[in-house]
mmCIF file of C-alpha atoms in Angstrom:
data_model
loop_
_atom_site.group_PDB
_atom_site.id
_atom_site.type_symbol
_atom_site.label_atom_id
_atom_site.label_comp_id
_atom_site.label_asym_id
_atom_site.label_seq_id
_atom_site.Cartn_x
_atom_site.Cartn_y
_atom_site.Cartn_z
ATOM 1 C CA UNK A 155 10.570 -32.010 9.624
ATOM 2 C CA UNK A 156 9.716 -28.808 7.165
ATOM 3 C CA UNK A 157 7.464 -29.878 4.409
ATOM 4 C CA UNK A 158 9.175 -27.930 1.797
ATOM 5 C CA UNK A 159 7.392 -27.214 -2.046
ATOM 6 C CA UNK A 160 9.163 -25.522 -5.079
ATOM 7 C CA UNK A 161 7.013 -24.754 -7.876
ATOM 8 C CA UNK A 162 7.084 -22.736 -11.416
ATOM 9 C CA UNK A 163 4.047 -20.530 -12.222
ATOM 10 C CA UNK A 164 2.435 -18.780 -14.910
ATOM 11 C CA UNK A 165 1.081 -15.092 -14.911
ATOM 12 C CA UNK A 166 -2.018 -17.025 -14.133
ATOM 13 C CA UNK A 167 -0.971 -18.426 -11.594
ATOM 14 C CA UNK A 168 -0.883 -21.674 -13.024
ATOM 15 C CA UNK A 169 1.972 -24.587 -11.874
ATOM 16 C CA UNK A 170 4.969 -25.583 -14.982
ATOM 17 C CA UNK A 171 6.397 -27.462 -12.299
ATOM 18 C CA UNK A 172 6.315 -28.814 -9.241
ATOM 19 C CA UNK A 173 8.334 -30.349 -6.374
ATOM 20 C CA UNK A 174 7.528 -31.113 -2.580
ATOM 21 C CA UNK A 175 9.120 -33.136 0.194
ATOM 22 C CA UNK A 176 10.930 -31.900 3.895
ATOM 23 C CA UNK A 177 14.074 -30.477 4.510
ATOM 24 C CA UNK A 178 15.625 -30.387 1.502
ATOM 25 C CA UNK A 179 14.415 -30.178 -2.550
ATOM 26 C CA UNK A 180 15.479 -29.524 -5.564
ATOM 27 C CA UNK A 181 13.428 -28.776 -9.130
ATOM 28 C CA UNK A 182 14.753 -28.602 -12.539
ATOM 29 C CA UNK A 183 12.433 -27.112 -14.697
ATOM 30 C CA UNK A 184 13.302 -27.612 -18.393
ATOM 31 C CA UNK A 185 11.496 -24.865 -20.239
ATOM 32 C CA UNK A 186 12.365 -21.211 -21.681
ATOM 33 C CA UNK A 187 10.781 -18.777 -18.677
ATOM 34 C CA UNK A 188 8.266 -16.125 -20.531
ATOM 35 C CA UNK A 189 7.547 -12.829 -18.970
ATOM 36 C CA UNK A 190 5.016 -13.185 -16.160
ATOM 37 C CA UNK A 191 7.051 -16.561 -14.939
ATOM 38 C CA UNK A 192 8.104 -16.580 -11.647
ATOM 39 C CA UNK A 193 9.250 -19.377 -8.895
ATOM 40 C CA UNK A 194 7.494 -19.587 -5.617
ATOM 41 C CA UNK A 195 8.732 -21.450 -2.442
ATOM 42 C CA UNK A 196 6.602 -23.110 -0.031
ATOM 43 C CA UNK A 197 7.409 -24.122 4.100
ATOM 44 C CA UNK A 198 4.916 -25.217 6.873
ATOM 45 C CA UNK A 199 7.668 -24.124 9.232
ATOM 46 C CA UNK A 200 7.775 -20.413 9.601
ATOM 47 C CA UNK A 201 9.199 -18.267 11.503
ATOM 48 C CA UNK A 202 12.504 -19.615 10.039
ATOM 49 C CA UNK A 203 15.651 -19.697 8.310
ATOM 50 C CA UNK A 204 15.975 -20.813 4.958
ATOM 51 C CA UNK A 205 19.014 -21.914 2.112
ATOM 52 C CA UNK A 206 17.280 -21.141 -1.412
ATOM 53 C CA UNK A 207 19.217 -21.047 -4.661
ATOM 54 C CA UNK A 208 16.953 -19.277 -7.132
ATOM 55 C CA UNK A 209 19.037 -20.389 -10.507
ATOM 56 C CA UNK A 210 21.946 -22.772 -11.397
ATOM 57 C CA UNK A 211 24.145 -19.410 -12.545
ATOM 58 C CA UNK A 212 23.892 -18.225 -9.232
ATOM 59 C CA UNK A 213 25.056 -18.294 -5.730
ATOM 60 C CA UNK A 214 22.705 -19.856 -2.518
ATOM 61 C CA UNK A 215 20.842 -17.417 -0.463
ATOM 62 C CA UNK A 216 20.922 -17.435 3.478
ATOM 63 C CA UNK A 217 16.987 -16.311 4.349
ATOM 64 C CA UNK A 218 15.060 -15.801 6.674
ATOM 65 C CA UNK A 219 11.417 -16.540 5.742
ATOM 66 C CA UNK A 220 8.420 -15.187 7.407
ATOM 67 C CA UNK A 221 5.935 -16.466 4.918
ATOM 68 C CA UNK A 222 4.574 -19.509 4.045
ATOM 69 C CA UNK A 223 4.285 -18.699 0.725
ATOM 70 C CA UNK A 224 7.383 -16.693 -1.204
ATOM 71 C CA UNK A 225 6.985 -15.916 -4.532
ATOM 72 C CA UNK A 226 10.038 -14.772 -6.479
ATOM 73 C CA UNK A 227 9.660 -12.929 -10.067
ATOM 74 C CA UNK A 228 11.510 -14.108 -12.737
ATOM 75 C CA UNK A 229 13.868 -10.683 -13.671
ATOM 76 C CA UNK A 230 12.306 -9.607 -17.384
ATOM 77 C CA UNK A 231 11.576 -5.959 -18.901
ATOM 78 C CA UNK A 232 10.547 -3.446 -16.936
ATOM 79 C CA UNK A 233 10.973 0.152 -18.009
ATOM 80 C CA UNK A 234 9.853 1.659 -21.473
ATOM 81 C CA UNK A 235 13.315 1.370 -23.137
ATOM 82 C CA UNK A 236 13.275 -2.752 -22.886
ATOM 83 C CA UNK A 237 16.405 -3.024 -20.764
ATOM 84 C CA UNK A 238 16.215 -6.172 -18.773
ATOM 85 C CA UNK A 239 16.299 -6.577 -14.577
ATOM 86 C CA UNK A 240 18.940 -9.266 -15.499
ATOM 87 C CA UNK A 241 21.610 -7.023 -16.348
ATOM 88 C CA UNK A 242 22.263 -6.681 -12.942
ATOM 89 C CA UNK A 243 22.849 -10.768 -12.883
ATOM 90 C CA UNK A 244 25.733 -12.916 -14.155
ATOM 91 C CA UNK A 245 25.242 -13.405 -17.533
ATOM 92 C CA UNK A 246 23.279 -16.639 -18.023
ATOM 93 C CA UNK A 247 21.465 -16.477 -15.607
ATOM 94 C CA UNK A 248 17.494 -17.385 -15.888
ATOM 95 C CA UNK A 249 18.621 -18.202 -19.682
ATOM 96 C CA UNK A 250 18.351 -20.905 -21.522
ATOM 97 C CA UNK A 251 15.717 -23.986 -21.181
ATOM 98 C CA UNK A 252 17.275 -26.142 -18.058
ATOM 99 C CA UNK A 253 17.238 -24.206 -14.683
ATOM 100 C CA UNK A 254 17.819 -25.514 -11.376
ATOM 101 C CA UNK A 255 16.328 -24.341 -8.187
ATOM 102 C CA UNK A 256 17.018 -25.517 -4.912
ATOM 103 C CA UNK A 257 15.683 -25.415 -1.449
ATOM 104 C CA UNK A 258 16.656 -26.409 2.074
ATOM 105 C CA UNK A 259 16.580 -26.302 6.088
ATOM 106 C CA UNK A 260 19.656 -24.212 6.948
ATOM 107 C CA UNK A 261 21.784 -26.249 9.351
ATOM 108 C CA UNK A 262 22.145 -25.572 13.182
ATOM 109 C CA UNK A 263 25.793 -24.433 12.715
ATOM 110 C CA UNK A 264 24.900 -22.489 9.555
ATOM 111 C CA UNK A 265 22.529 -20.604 11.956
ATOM 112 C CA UNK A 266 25.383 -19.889 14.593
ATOM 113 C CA UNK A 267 27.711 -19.131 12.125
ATOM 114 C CA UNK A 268 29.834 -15.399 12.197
ATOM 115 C CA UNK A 269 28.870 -14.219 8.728
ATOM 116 C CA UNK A 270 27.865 -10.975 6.354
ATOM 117 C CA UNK A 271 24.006 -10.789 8.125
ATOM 118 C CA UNK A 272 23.233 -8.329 4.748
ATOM 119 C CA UNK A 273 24.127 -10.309 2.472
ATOM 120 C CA UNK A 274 21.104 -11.795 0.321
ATOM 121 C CA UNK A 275 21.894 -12.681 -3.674
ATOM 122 C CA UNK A 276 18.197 -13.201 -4.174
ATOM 123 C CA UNK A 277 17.047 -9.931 -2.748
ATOM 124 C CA UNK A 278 13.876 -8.311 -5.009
ATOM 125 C CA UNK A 279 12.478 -4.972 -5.272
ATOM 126 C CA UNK A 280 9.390 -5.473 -3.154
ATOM 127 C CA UNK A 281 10.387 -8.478 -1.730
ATOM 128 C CA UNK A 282 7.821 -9.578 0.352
ATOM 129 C CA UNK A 283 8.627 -12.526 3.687
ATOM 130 C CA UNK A 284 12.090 -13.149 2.517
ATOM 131 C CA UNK A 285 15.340 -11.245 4.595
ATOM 132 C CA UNK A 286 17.292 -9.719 4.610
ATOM 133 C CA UNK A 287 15.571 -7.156 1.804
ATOM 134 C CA UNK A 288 16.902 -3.987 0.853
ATOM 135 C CA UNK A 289 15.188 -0.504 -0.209
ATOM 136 C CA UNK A 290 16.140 3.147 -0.475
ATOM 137 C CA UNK A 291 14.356 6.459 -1.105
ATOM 138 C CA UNK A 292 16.184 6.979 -3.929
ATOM 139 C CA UNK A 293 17.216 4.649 -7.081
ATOM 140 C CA UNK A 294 19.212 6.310 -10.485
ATOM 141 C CA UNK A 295 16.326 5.595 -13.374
ATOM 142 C CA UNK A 296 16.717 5.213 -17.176
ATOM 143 C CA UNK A 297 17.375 2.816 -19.934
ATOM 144 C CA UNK A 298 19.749 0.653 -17.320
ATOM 145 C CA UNK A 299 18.416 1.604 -14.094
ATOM 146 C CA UNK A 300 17.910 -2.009 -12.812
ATOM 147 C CA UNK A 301 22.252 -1.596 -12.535
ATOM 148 C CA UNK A 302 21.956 1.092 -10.015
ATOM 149 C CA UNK A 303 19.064 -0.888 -8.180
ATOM 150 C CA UNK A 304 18.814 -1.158 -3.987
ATOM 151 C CA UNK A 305 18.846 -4.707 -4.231
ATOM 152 C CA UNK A 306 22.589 -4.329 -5.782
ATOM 153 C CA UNK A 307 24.367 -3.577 -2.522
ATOM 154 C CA UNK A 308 23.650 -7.100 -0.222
ATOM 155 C CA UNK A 309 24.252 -9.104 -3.531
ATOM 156 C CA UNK A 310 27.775 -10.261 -2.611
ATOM 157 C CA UNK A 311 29.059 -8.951 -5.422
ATOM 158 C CA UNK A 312 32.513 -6.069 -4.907
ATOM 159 C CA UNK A 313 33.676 -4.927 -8.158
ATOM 160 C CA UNK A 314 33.656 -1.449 -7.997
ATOM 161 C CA UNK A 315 36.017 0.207 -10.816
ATOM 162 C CA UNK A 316 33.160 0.664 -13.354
ATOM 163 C CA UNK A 317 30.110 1.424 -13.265
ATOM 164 C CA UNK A 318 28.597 -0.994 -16.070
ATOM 165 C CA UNK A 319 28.082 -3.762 -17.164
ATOM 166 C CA UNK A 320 27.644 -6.350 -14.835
ATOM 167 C CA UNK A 321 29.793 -6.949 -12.379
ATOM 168 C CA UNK A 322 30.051 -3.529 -11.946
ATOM 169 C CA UNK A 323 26.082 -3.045 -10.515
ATOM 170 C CA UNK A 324 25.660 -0.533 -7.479
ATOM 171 C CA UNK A 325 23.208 1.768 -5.975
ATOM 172 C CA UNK A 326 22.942 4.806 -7.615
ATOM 173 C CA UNK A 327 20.994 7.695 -5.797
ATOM 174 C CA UNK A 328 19.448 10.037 -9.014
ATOM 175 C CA UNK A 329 21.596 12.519 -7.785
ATOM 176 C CA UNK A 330 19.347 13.277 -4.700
ATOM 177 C CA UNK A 331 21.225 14.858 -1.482
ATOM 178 C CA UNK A 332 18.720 13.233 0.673
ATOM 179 C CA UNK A 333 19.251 9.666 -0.562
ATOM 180 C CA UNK A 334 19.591 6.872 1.889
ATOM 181 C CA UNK A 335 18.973 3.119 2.132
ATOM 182 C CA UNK A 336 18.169 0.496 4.717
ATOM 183 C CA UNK A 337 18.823 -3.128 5.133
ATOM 184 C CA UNK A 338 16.088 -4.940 6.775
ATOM 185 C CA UNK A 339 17.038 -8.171 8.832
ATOM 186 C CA UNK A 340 13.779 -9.620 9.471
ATOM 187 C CA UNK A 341 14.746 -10.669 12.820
ATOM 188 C CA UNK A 342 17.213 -9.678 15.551
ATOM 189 C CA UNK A 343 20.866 -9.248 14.548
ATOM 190 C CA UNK A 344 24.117 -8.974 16.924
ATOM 191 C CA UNK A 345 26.484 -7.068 14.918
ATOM 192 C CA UNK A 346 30.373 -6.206 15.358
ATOM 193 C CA UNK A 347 31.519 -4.357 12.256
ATOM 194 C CA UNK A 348 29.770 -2.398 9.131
ATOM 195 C CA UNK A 349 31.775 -2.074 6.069
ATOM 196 C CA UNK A 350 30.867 0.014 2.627
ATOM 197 C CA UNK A 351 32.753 -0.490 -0.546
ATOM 198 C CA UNK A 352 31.721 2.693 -2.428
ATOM 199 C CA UNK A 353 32.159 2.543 -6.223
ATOM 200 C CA UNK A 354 35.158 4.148 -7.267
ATOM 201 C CA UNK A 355 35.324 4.906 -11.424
ATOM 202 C CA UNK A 356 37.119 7.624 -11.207
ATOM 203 C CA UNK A 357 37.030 10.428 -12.598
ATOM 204 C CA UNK A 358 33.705 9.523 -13.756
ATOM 205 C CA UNK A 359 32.478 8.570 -9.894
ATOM 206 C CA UNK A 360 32.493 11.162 -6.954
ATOM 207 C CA UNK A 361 32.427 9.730 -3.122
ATOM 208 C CA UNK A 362 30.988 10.641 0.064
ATOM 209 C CA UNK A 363 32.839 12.180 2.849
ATOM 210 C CA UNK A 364 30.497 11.216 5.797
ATOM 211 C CA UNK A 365 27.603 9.096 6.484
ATOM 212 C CA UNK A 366 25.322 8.472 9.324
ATOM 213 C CA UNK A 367 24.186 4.892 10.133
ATOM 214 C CA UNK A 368 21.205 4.549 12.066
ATOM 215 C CA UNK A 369 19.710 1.053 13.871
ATOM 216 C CA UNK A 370 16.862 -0.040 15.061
ATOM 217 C CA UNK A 371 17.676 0.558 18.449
ATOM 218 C CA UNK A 372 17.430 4.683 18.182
ATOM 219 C CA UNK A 373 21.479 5.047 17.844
ATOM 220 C CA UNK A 374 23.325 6.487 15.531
ATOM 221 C CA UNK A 375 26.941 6.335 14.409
ATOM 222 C CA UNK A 376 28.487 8.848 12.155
ATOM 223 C CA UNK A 377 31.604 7.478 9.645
ATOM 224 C CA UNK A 378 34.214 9.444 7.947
ATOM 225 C CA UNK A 379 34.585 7.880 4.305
ATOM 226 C CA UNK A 380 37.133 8.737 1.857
ATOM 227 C CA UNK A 381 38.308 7.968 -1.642
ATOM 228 C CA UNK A 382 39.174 4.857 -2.235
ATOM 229 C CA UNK A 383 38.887 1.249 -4.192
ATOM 230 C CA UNK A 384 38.773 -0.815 -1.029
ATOM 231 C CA UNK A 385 36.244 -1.837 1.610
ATOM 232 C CA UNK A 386 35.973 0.869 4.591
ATOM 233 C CA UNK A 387 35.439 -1.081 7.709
ATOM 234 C CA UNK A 388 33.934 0.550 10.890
ATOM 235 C CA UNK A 389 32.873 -1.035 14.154
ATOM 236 C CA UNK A 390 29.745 -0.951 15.130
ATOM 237 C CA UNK A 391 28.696 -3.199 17.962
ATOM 238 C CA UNK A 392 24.646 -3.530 18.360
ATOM 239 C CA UNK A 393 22.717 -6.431 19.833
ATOM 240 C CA UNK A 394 19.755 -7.344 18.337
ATOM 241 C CA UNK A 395 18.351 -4.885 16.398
ATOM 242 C CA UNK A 396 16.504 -5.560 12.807
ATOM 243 C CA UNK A 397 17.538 -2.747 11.191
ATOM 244 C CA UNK A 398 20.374 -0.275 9.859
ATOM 245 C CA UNK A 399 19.752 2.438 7.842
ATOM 246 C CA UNK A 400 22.775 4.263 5.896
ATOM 247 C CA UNK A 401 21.710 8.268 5.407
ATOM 248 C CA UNK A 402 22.998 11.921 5.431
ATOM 249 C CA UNK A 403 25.608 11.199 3.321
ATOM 250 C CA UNK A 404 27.931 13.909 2.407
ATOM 251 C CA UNK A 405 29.301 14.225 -1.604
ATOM 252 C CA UNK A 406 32.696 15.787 -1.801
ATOM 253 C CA UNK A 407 34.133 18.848 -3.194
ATOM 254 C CA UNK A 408 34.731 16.982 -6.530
ATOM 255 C CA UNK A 409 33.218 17.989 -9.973
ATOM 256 C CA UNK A 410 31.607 14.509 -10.421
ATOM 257 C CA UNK A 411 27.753 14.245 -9.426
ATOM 258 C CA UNK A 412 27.546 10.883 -9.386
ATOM 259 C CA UNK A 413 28.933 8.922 -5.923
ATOM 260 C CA UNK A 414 27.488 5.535 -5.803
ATOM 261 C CA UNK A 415 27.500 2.512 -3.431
ATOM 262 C CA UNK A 416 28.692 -1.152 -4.445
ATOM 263 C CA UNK A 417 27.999 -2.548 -1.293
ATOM 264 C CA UNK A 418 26.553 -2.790 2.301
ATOM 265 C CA UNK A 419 27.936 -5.869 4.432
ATOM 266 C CA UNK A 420 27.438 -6.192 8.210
ATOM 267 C CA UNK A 421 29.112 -8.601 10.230
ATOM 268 C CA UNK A 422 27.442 -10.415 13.097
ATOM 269 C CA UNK A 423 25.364 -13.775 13.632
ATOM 270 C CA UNK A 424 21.813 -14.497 14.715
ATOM 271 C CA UNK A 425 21.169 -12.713 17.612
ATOM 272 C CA UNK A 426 20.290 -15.814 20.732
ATOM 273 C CA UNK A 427 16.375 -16.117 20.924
#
């Protein structure tokens, strides 16, 4: 049995709320969050996998926790212009003065189950124990950079027709040639098929032509993308490996500068331990 914790701290460091108990919690904490807030989930049982909702507007997260301790900022200003991280969220969410958190053991067939092994709605820019977590050389900055954020592309989230306001959040590459971006697992992986939705404003949006995936396991795997609205689906069959990395992309001939990713998903299961 997990001894599970939920909690609600201060920039000091100092509990709002608190909640313990095994396998499975919940906390509503009734209360405006203030800058410096942030949540912070607790397990004696780690390595292990993990079912954490992070707000009431939002959708559970599959993890994989490494840490005893996870501590998860509440989104709030971060850039000299006063935009706020939670533009790239559904509107509502971490507003307002009742939010509910959640926390659980994932189930045995939730572990075995064929699934997007990317996908994480609670990923964080410099998430730290919590997979899988996203990061990329290369982010788009300015007034309403937290919408062209890493994090963006394993949030579940496809529209790709705009590129603002949310839904319409992506990663955006500031224009660099060398730009590329890797999903970390956390743990071993068994995959079958990759598939990138690439945003697709047009004529405001450009797109990539090619794009080299590279895994943990030294391989590579080269993919011919085009323009388009829908998902472009490529096998790629790896066992175990922890991470994929999507790099040397290729812009088209097109007078747009600005090609863009919606999202990375990667379908596979747990690899067997």
């Amino acid at each position: 049995m997990a001894k599970l914790e939920i909690s609600v701290e201060n920039g000091q460091g100092e509990a709002l709320c608190r909640v313990d108990g095994e396998n499975e919690i919940w906390l509503v904490h009734q209360g405006e969050y203030v800058p410096g807030d942030k949540l912070v989930f607790s397990t004696d049982e780690v390595p292990g996998y993990y079912v954490i909702r992070v707000d009431g507007a939002m959708d559970e997260a599959y993890v994989y926790l490494t840490e005893g301790r996870v501590e998860y900022p509440i989104p709030f200003e971060r850039n000299e212009h006063m935009k706020s991280d939670r533009m790239s969220y559904c509107p509502g969410s971490f507003y307002g003065v009742q939010h509910y958190i959640t926390m659980r053991r994932a189930r045995p067939e939730e572990n075995e189950n064929f699934r997007n092994v990317a996908k994480n709605v609670m990923d964080w820019q410099g998430a730290e124990g919590c997979y899988p977590h996203v990061h990329a050389n290369a982010e788009t900055k300015g007034p309403v950079a937290p919408l062209f954020a890493a994090r963006n592309v394993i949030d579940g989230v496809v529209a790709n027709t705009c590129h603002y306001p949310w839904p319409f959040q992506s990663w955006g590459i500031d224009q660099r040639a060398d730009a590329e971006i890797t999903v970390e697992f956390g743990h071993p992986v068994d995959v079958e098929e990759l598939r990138l939705t690439t945003r697709a404003d047009f004529p405001h949006d450009s797109w990539w032509v090619q794009g080299t995936v590279s895994c943990s396991d030294g391989t590579l795997e080269v993919v011919e993308l085009d323009r388009r609205v829908e998902p472009q689906a490529f096998p790629l069959r790896r066992k175990g490996i922890t991470w994929l990395k999507v790099g040397q992309l290729i812009k088209a001939d097109d007078p747009s500068p600005f090609p863009a990713l919606t999202q990375i998903e990667v379908f596979g299961r747990n690899a067997r331990q």
